[in-house]
Amino acid sequence: MNRSVAQPARRASRTVLAALLSAVLLSACAESPQQMLESARSYLASNDHNAAEIQLKNALQQDGNLTEARFLLGRLHLQRGDIAGALKELQRAADLGYPEAEVAPLLARARLRGGEFDRVLADYAELKLEDKTAQADLMVSLAGAQLGKAEVTRARALFEEALKLDPTSAEAGIGLARSHLFADDAPGAEAAARAVLALHADSADAYAVLADALRVQGKTDETIAALQAAVKHGPQQVGYQYALISSLYQLGRLDEGDAQLAELKKLAPAHPMTRYLLAYQDVRGGRLEPARDGLVEVLKALPNFLPAHLLAGSVYLQLNQQALGREHLDLVLARAPGQVLARSLLISSHLAAGEAGRALELLQPLLERPFDNPRLASLAGQVFIANGDYARAETFFEQAAQSNPQDVQSRLRLGAARLAAGDSEGALADFGLASELDDNAVQADLALIATHLRRGETDQALALQAELERKHADNPLVLSLGGRMKLAQRDFAGARAAFEQALQHKADFLAAALSLARMDLAEQKPQAALDRLNKLIAADGKNVEAYLALAEIERETGAGSEQVLATLERARAAVPTSLIPQLAVIQYQLRLGEGKAALAVAQKLAAANADDVRVLEALARAQLASGDAQQAISSLNRLVKLRPESVPALIMLADVHLRANDTNAAEQVLRKALGMKGNTLAVQQRLAALLRAQGKFDDALKIAQSVQQQQANSPAGYLLEAELQAAERRWPQAAKAYQRALEHNGGPAIAPRLHAALLNGGQQAEAERFAADWQRKQPTDLTMRGYLGERALAEGRFAEGVKFFSAMNDLSPDNALILNNLAWAMNKLKDPKALELALRARDLAPNNAAILDTLGSIQVDQGQVDQGLANLQQAVAIAPELPQLRLNQAQVYAGLGRKDEARAALNALLPRLEEGSALHKAASELLRSL
């Protein structure tokens, strides 16, 4: 009954509402554009800007030439910070003839805020307005444009002139204060700001610039008071809130900062500055994943906000996502080279990755002034020790240790320097002292373990490791080290248990997960390896390095290129702001030989990141792979301009010039690199080879002799001389230089070259004596024996090859590559045991393309055609960039009479080969034979 009574009442109310709504709509429709303009003026007078904007837009819909509406709407846009909207409407108002005295100052201000400094100066420098207040306003914009171009003196003169025209102009006074700050005149800035506040006591902008002036003078309490006043008089200005909170945090007044941040969160919870400060708060609390996610959102909105990039770099490094961390820190340094924290973090990251050369390159700007910071001194010591300069390393470590004798890290690094210099007793003493200073010093114990291992004291190292695991049973780094030590002892079960335990304590510990995945692959369990990394990704969907590791495992296990690219695309989608996955896509496509596909991705990436050195390098490589050397040179010139101190960038540029047959340009670039850093071996080697190719052999030889003087105890200079002599086919001189290189700690890698030089010089008896003598004196050397074995195979002496590789197998029983070569040689002798050896090699290295290629060929020869072809196909899938594998596959198809498949393989291969090369000739001849 109640329901039936209520329905008519509801229908009646709906009828009344519809009638009222119709009346309102009809009334609105009846308003003329002029009435709407009048209404907008009323709304503006009462500060109802939203309603005013609606009315102005309604009026302009009916009359697009309503000049005042255009002006008022443009002014509204400018007040709200919508520069594009303001420019559009104000310019239209000016075009329609709105009074210049009113529109010109606002248009100039809009262009100034849009960064169009030159346009402001070009359009308004000569404009003179009769209204003094308007002229003063215009001059403030002109002064701002001069300040934007770093013309501080001109800017200050214009601000002062504006104040003469309008002494009450707050904008001119604030601008004058900022010009004093630009000129490092903080007291002058303070005086100018206080002069504005004397007339405009509620000016939030004046308080903000006063705070900047006070901060520079070290007046901490007054700075905070000025920022608090700015927030009080501009409560809606997020920038002032941000400045106040940041200052409180920097002063260690964390509770006050947190309280102010809580207020900011109420005011603007989604604002990028709010999110940045909340991320900083998360970092302080050790909440790295929420901090990371918050910073991703900040950088979506403010991609050029350097503090967020700096904080993100630090967070990613702490999460052990080194590539992403470096990406953000590189961007900070590109735009603020003097940012010491970003530089220090980058140096540490590159050191941890074993990239000592890059770390030294980054350190150079810090060495230009004396160190007064023990942490920087310690960091410099680490860089020098990694680069083999033990004397300088010890100097910096001693400086750090003397600054703080109780500092564990300084003592550790001093021990490392002494160890590298050969003082193992002193190193052990320093490491032991560090361990005593701090019983929780994991790094001290790790250093002690490494020292004992280096000295061959395995028992002591194992005992220390056991003690370390007892003290730090939940430290994944310690557990992972234990796993690696067990792997070295071939205790696979123990290693697996250690890695699993590390993951129990830190589920996203990529190093342990990757070690387990590698063990899975060795045990022929590819799906288990893939599952491990997918589990890691499921736990943290934004772990880009886990995606990259998964893509690499997929590639190694023979997944199709579509699958690998799909994984890289998932990485890109996980962190859209990161360049790392997109660069990985380019690298993978180049690896596939898909130069044009790589170029398409690189060009798109470069369009959005024109000043990123990694993007420019990737673009240059893609351009080169697509056959466009000139564009590659253009890209590398831009890279060199961005990083003029980078010798590797210059080397790459020289290499591209050489590929384009522009030897003069290549020589100029190499000489420039040599002038920057005269002892860079890679530059010296290239320049010497270039001079020799130009017929300037004596000049090339002088470079080799210079290297010999620079590196008196190194084989590098003699080896360079030998290579030059060999290129000229001056075999006796080459053999003599190779001999000198051996005498200067050359090592086993040079012995085969000396042997080849003797043979090429017709000294066969001397070569045989040298080979026999070397094997007698170096009974465990595999390098020379491997060279002699491969030479025997190349010359068809398969029985002799079997002899060499059998001896090597006795020396190194489970070496997959030795077994592979032995199996190949035995197969040539029709020995059925070849298959057994090839299978053993595959079990030891299941994802090695060369081993799979050998196994596949042997299986086909022994009648296991399907298995053999499958392994040949997997070899190509794992290493598509190796043309020899594709040629082997085609040869096997041809031998089986499967001509269509052989043709298809050759047609896919030939475009990737350089015409005239041995492989190109072999492939062409095989294709013709079909």
Coordinates of N, CA, C and O in Angstrom, one line a residue, residues 701-788:
L701 N 105.1 2.5 -35.9 CA 106.0 1.9 -35.0 C 106.4 2.8 -33.8 O 106.6 2.3 -32.7
K702 N 106.4 4.1 -34.1 CA 106.7 5.0 -33.0 C 105.7 4.9 -31.9 O 106.0 5.1 -30.7
I703 N 104.4 4.7 -32.3 CA 103.4 4.6 -31.3 C 103.6 3.4 -30.4 O 103.4 3.4 -29.2
A704 N 103.9 2.3 -31.1 CA 104.2 1.0 -30.4 C 105.4 1.2 -29.4 O 105.3 0.8 -28.2
Q705 N 106.4 1.9 -29.8 CA 107.5 2.2 -29.0 C 107.2 3.1 -27.8 O 107.7 3.0 -26.7
S706 N 106.2 4.0 -28.1 CA 105.7 4.9 -27.0 C 105.0 4.1 -25.9 O 105.2 4.3 -24.7
V707 N 104.2 3.1 -26.4 CA 103.5 2.2 -25.4 C 104.5 1.4 -24.6 O 104.3 1.2 -23.4
Q708 N 105.6 1.0 -25.2 CA 106.6 0.2 -24.5 C 107.2 1.1 -23.4 O 107.5 0.6 -22.3
Q709 N 107.4 2.4 -23.6 CA 107.9 3.2 -22.6 C 106.9 3.5 -21.5 O 107.3 3.6 -20.3
Q710 N 105.7 3.7 -21.9 CA 104.6 4.1 -21.0 C 104.3 2.9 -20.0 O 104.1 3.1 -18.8
Q711 N 104.4 1.7 -20.6 CA 104.1 0.5 -19.8 C 105.3 -0.5 -19.9 O 105.3 -1.5 -20.5
A712 N 106.3 -0.1 -19.1 CA 107.6 -0.8 -19.2 C 107.5 -2.2 -18.8 O 108.3 -3.0 -19.3
N713 N 106.6 -2.6 -17.9 CA 106.5 -4.0 -17.5 C 105.4 -4.8 -18.1 O 105.0 -5.8 -17.6
S714 N 104.8 -4.2 -19.1 CA 103.7 -4.8 -19.8 C 104.0 -5.3 -21.2 O 104.9 -4.7 -21.9
P715 N 103.4 -6.4 -21.6 CA 103.6 -6.9 -23.0 C 102.9 -6.0 -24.1 O 103.2 -6.2 -25.3
A716 N 102.1 -5.1 -23.7 CA 101.2 -4.4 -24.6 C 102.0 -3.7 -25.8 O 101.6 -3.9 -27.0
G717 N 103.0 -3.0 -25.5 CA 103.8 -2.3 -26.5 C 104.5 -3.2 -27.5 O 104.5 -3.0 -28.7
Y718 N 105.1 -4.3 -26.9 CA 105.7 -5.3 -27.8 C 104.7 -6.0 -28.6 O 105.0 -6.4 -29.8
L719 N 103.6 -6.3 -28.1 CA 102.5 -7.0 -28.8 C 102.0 -6.1 -30.0 O 101.8 -6.6 -31.1
L720 N 101.9 -4.8 -29.7 CA 101.4 -3.9 -30.8 C 102.5 -3.9 -31.9 O 102.1 -3.9 -33.1
E721 N 103.8 -3.8 -31.5 CA 104.8 -3.8 -32.5 C 104.8 -5.1 -33.3 O 104.9 -5.1 -34.6
A722 N 104.6 -6.2 -32.6 CA 104.5 -7.5 -33.3 C 103.4 -7.6 -34.3 O 103.5 -8.1 -35.5
E723 N 102.2 -7.1 -33.9 CA 101.1 -7.1 -34.9 C 101.3 -6.2 -36.1 O 100.9 -6.5 -37.2
L724 N 102.0 -5.1 -35.9 CA 102.3 -4.2 -37.0 C 103.3 -4.9 -37.9 O 103.2 -4.9 -39.2
Q725 N 104.3 -5.5 -37.4 CA 105.3 -6.2 -38.2 C 104.6 -7.4 -38.9 O 104.9 -7.6 -40.1
A726 N 103.7 -8.1 -38.3 CA 103.1 -9.2 -38.9 C 102.2 -8.8 -40.1 O 102.1 -9.4 -41.1
A727 N 101.5 -7.6 -39.9 CA 100.6 -7.1 -40.9 C 101.4 -6.7 -42.2 O 100.9 -6.8 -43.3
E728 N 102.7 -6.4 -42.0 CA 103.6 -6.1 -43.1 C 104.3 -7.3 -43.6 O 105.2 -7.2 -44.5
R729 N 104.0 -8.5 -43.0 CA 104.6 -9.8 -43.3 C 106.1 -9.8 -43.1 O 106.9 -10.4 -43.8
R730 N 106.5 -9.0 -42.1 CA 107.9 -9.0 -41.7 C 108.1 -9.9 -40.6 O 108.1 -9.6 -39.4
W731 N 108.1 -11.2 -40.9 CA 107.9 -12.3 -39.9 C 109.1 -12.4 -38.9 O 108.8 -12.6 -37.7
P732 N 110.3 -12.2 -39.3 CA 111.4 -12.3 -38.3 C 111.3 -11.2 -37.3 O 111.5 -11.5 -36.1
Q733 N 111.0 -10.0 -37.7 CA 110.8 -8.9 -36.8 C 109.6 -9.1 -35.9 O 109.6 -8.8 -34.7
A734 N 108.5 -9.7 -36.5 CA 107.3 -10.0 -35.7 C 107.6 -11.0 -34.6 O 107.2 -10.9 -33.5
A735 N 108.3 -12.1 -35.0 CA 108.7 -13.1 -34.1 C 109.5 -12.6 -32.9 O 109.3 -12.9 -31.7
K736 N 110.5 -11.7 -33.3 CA 111.3 -11.1 -32.2 C 110.4 -10.3 -31.2 O 110.7 -10.3 -30.0
A737 N 109.5 -9.5 -31.8 CA 108.6 -8.7 -30.9 C 107.7 -9.5 -30.0 O 107.5 -9.3 -28.9
Y738 N 107.2 -10.7 -30.6 CA 106.4 -11.6 -29.8 C 107.2 -12.2 -28.7 O 106.7 -12.4 -27.6
Q739 N 108.5 -12.5 -29.0 CA 109.4 -13.0 -27.9 C 109.6 -12.0 -26.8 O 109.5 -12.4 -25.6
R740 N 109.8 -10.7 -27.2 CA 109.9 -9.7 -26.2 C 108.6 -9.5 -25.3 O 108.7 -9.3 -24.1
A741 N 107.5 -9.7 -26.0 CA 106.2 -9.6 -25.3 C 106.1 -10.8 -24.2 O 105.7 -10.6 -23.1
L742 N 106.5 -12.0 -24.6 CA 106.5 -13.1 -23.7 C 107.5 -12.8 -22.5 O 107.1 -13.1 -21.4
E743 N 108.6 -12.2 -22.8 CA 109.5 -11.9 -21.7 C 109.0 -10.8 -20.8 O 109.5 -10.7 -19.6
H744 N 108.0 -10.0 -21.2 CA 107.4 -9.0 -20.4 C 106.1 -9.4 -19.9 O 105.1 -8.7 -20.0
N745 N 106.0 -10.6 -19.3 CA 104.8 -11.1 -18.7 C 103.6 -11.3 -19.6 O 102.5 -11.0 -19.3
G746 N 104.0 -11.7 -20.9 CA 102.9 -11.8 -21.9 C 101.9 -12.9 -21.7 O 100.8 -12.8 -22.0
G747 N 102.3 -14.0 -21.1 CA 101.3 -15.1 -20.8 C 101.1 -16.0 -22.0 O 101.6 -15.8 -23.1
P748 N 100.3 -17.1 -21.8 CA 100.2 -18.1 -22.8 C 99.5 -17.7 -24.1 O 99.7 -18.3 -25.1
A749 N 98.7 -16.6 -24.0 CA 98.0 -16.2 -25.2 C 98.9 -15.7 -26.4 O 98.6 -15.8 -27.5
I750 N 100.2 -15.4 -26.0 CA 101.1 -14.9 -27.0 C 101.9 -16.0 -27.7 O 102.3 -15.9 -28.8
A751 N 102.0 -17.1 -27.0 CA 102.8 -18.3 -27.5 C 102.3 -18.7 -28.9 O 103.1 -18.9 -29.8
P752 N 101.0 -18.9 -29.1 CA 100.6 -19.3 -30.4 C 100.9 -18.3 -31.5 O 101.2 -18.7 -32.7
R753 N 100.9 -17.0 -31.2 CA 101.2 -16.0 -32.2 C 102.7 -16.1 -32.6 O 103.1 -15.9 -33.8
L754 N 103.6 -16.3 -31.6 CA 105.0 -16.5 -31.9 C 105.2 -17.7 -32.8 O 106.0 -17.7 -33.8
H755 N 104.5 -18.8 -32.5 CA 104.7 -20.0 -33.3 C 104.2 -19.8 -34.7 O 104.9 -20.2 -35.7
A756 N 103.1 -19.1 -34.9 CA 102.6 -18.8 -36.2 C 103.6 -17.9 -37.0 O 103.8 -18.1 -38.2
A757 N 104.2 -16.9 -36.3 CA 105.1 -16.0 -37.0 C 106.4 -16.8 -37.4 O 106.9 -16.5 -38.5
L758 N 106.8 -17.7 -36.6 CA 108.0 -18.5 -37.0 C 107.7 -19.4 -38.2 O 108.5 -19.5 -39.2
L759 N 106.5 -20.0 -38.2 CA 106.1 -20.8 -39.4 C 106.0 -20.0 -40.6 O 106.5 -20.3 -41.7
N760 N 105.3 -18.8 -40.5 CA 105.1 -17.9 -41.7 C 106.5 -17.4 -42.2 O 106.6 -17.1 -43.4
G761 N 107.4 -17.3 -41.3 CA 108.8 -16.8 -41.7 C 109.7 -17.9 -42.3 O 110.9 -17.7 -42.5
G762 N 109.1 -19.1 -42.4 CA 109.9 -20.2 -42.9 C 110.7 -20.9 -41.9 O 111.6 -21.7 -42.3
Q763 N 110.6 -20.6 -40.7 CA 111.4 -21.2 -39.6 C 110.7 -22.4 -39.0 O 110.4 -22.4 -37.8
Q764 N 110.4 -23.4 -39.8 CA 109.6 -24.5 -39.3 C 110.2 -25.3 -38.1 O 109.6 -25.6 -37.1
A765 N 111.5 -25.5 -38.3 CA 112.3 -26.3 -37.2 C 112.3 -25.5 -35.9 O 112.1 -26.0 -34.9
E766 N 112.5 -24.2 -36.1 CA 112.5 -23.3 -34.9 C 111.1 -23.3 -34.2 O 110.9 -23.3 -33.0
A767 N 110.0 -23.3 -35.1 CA 108.7 -23.3 -34.6 C 108.4 -24.6 -33.8 O 107.8 -24.6 -32.7
E768 N 108.8 -25.7 -34.4 CA 108.6 -27.0 -33.7 C 109.3 -27.1 -32.4 O 108.8 -27.6 -31.4
R769 N 110.6 -26.6 -32.4 CA 111.4 -26.6 -31.1 C 110.7 -25.7 -30.1 O 110.6 -26.1 -28.9
F770 N 110.2 -24.5 -30.5 CA 109.5 -23.7 -29.6 C 108.3 -24.3 -29.0 O 108.0 -24.3 -27.8
A771 N 107.5 -25.0 -29.9 CA 106.2 -25.6 -29.4 C 106.5 -26.7 -28.4 O 105.9 -26.8 -27.4
A772 N 107.5 -27.5 -28.7 CA 107.9 -28.6 -27.8 C 108.4 -28.1 -26.5 O 108.1 -28.6 -25.4
D773 N 109.3 -27.1 -26.6 CA 109.9 -26.5 -25.4 C 108.8 -25.9 -24.5 O 108.8 -26.0 -23.3
W774 N 107.9 -25.2 -25.2 CA 106.8 -24.5 -24.4 C 105.9 -25.5 -23.7 O 105.6 -25.4 -22.5
Q775 N 105.6 -26.6 -24.3 CA 104.7 -27.7 -23.7 C 105.5 -28.3 -22.6 O 104.9 -28.7 -21.6
R776 N 106.8 -28.5 -22.7 CA 107.6 -29.1 -21.6 C 107.6 -28.1 -20.4 O 107.5 -28.6 -19.3
K777 N 107.9 -26.8 -20.7 CA 108.0 -25.9 -19.6 C 106.6 -25.5 -19.0 O 106.5 -25.0 -17.8
Q778 N 105.6 -25.6 -19.8 CA 104.2 -25.2 -19.3 C 103.3 -26.5 -19.4 O 102.4 -26.6 -20.3
P779 N 103.5 -27.4 -18.5 CA 102.8 -28.7 -18.7 C 101.2 -28.6 -18.5 O 100.5 -29.5 -18.9
T780 N 100.8 -27.5 -17.9 CA 99.3 -27.4 -17.7 C 98.7 -26.4 -18.6 O 97.5 -26.1 -18.4
D781 N 99.4 -25.8 -19.5 CA 98.9 -24.7 -20.3 C 98.0 -25.3 -21.4 O 98.4 -26.2 -22.2
L782 N 96.7 -24.9 -21.5 CA 95.8 -25.4 -22.5 C 95.8 -24.5 -23.7 O 95.4 -25.0 -24.8
T783 N 96.2 -23.3 -23.6 CA 96.1 -22.3 -24.8 C 96.9 -22.8 -25.9 O 96.4 -22.9 -27.1
M784 N 98.2 -23.1 -25.7 CA 99.1 -23.5 -26.8 C 98.6 -24.9 -27.4 O 98.6 -25.1 -28.6
R785 N 98.2 -25.8 -26.5 CA 97.8 -27.1 -26.9 C 96.5 -27.0 -27.8 O 96.3 -27.7 -28.8
G786 N 95.6 -26.1 -27.3 CA 94.4 -25.9 -28.1 C 94.7 -25.3 -29.5 O 94.1 -25.7 -30.5
Y787 N 95.6 -24.4 -29.5 CA 96.0 -23.8 -30.8 C 96.6 -24.8 -31.7 O 96.3 -24.9 -32.9
L788 N 97.5 -25.7 -31.2 CA 98.1 -26.7 -32.0 C 97.1 -27.7 -32.5 O 97.2 -28.2 -33.6

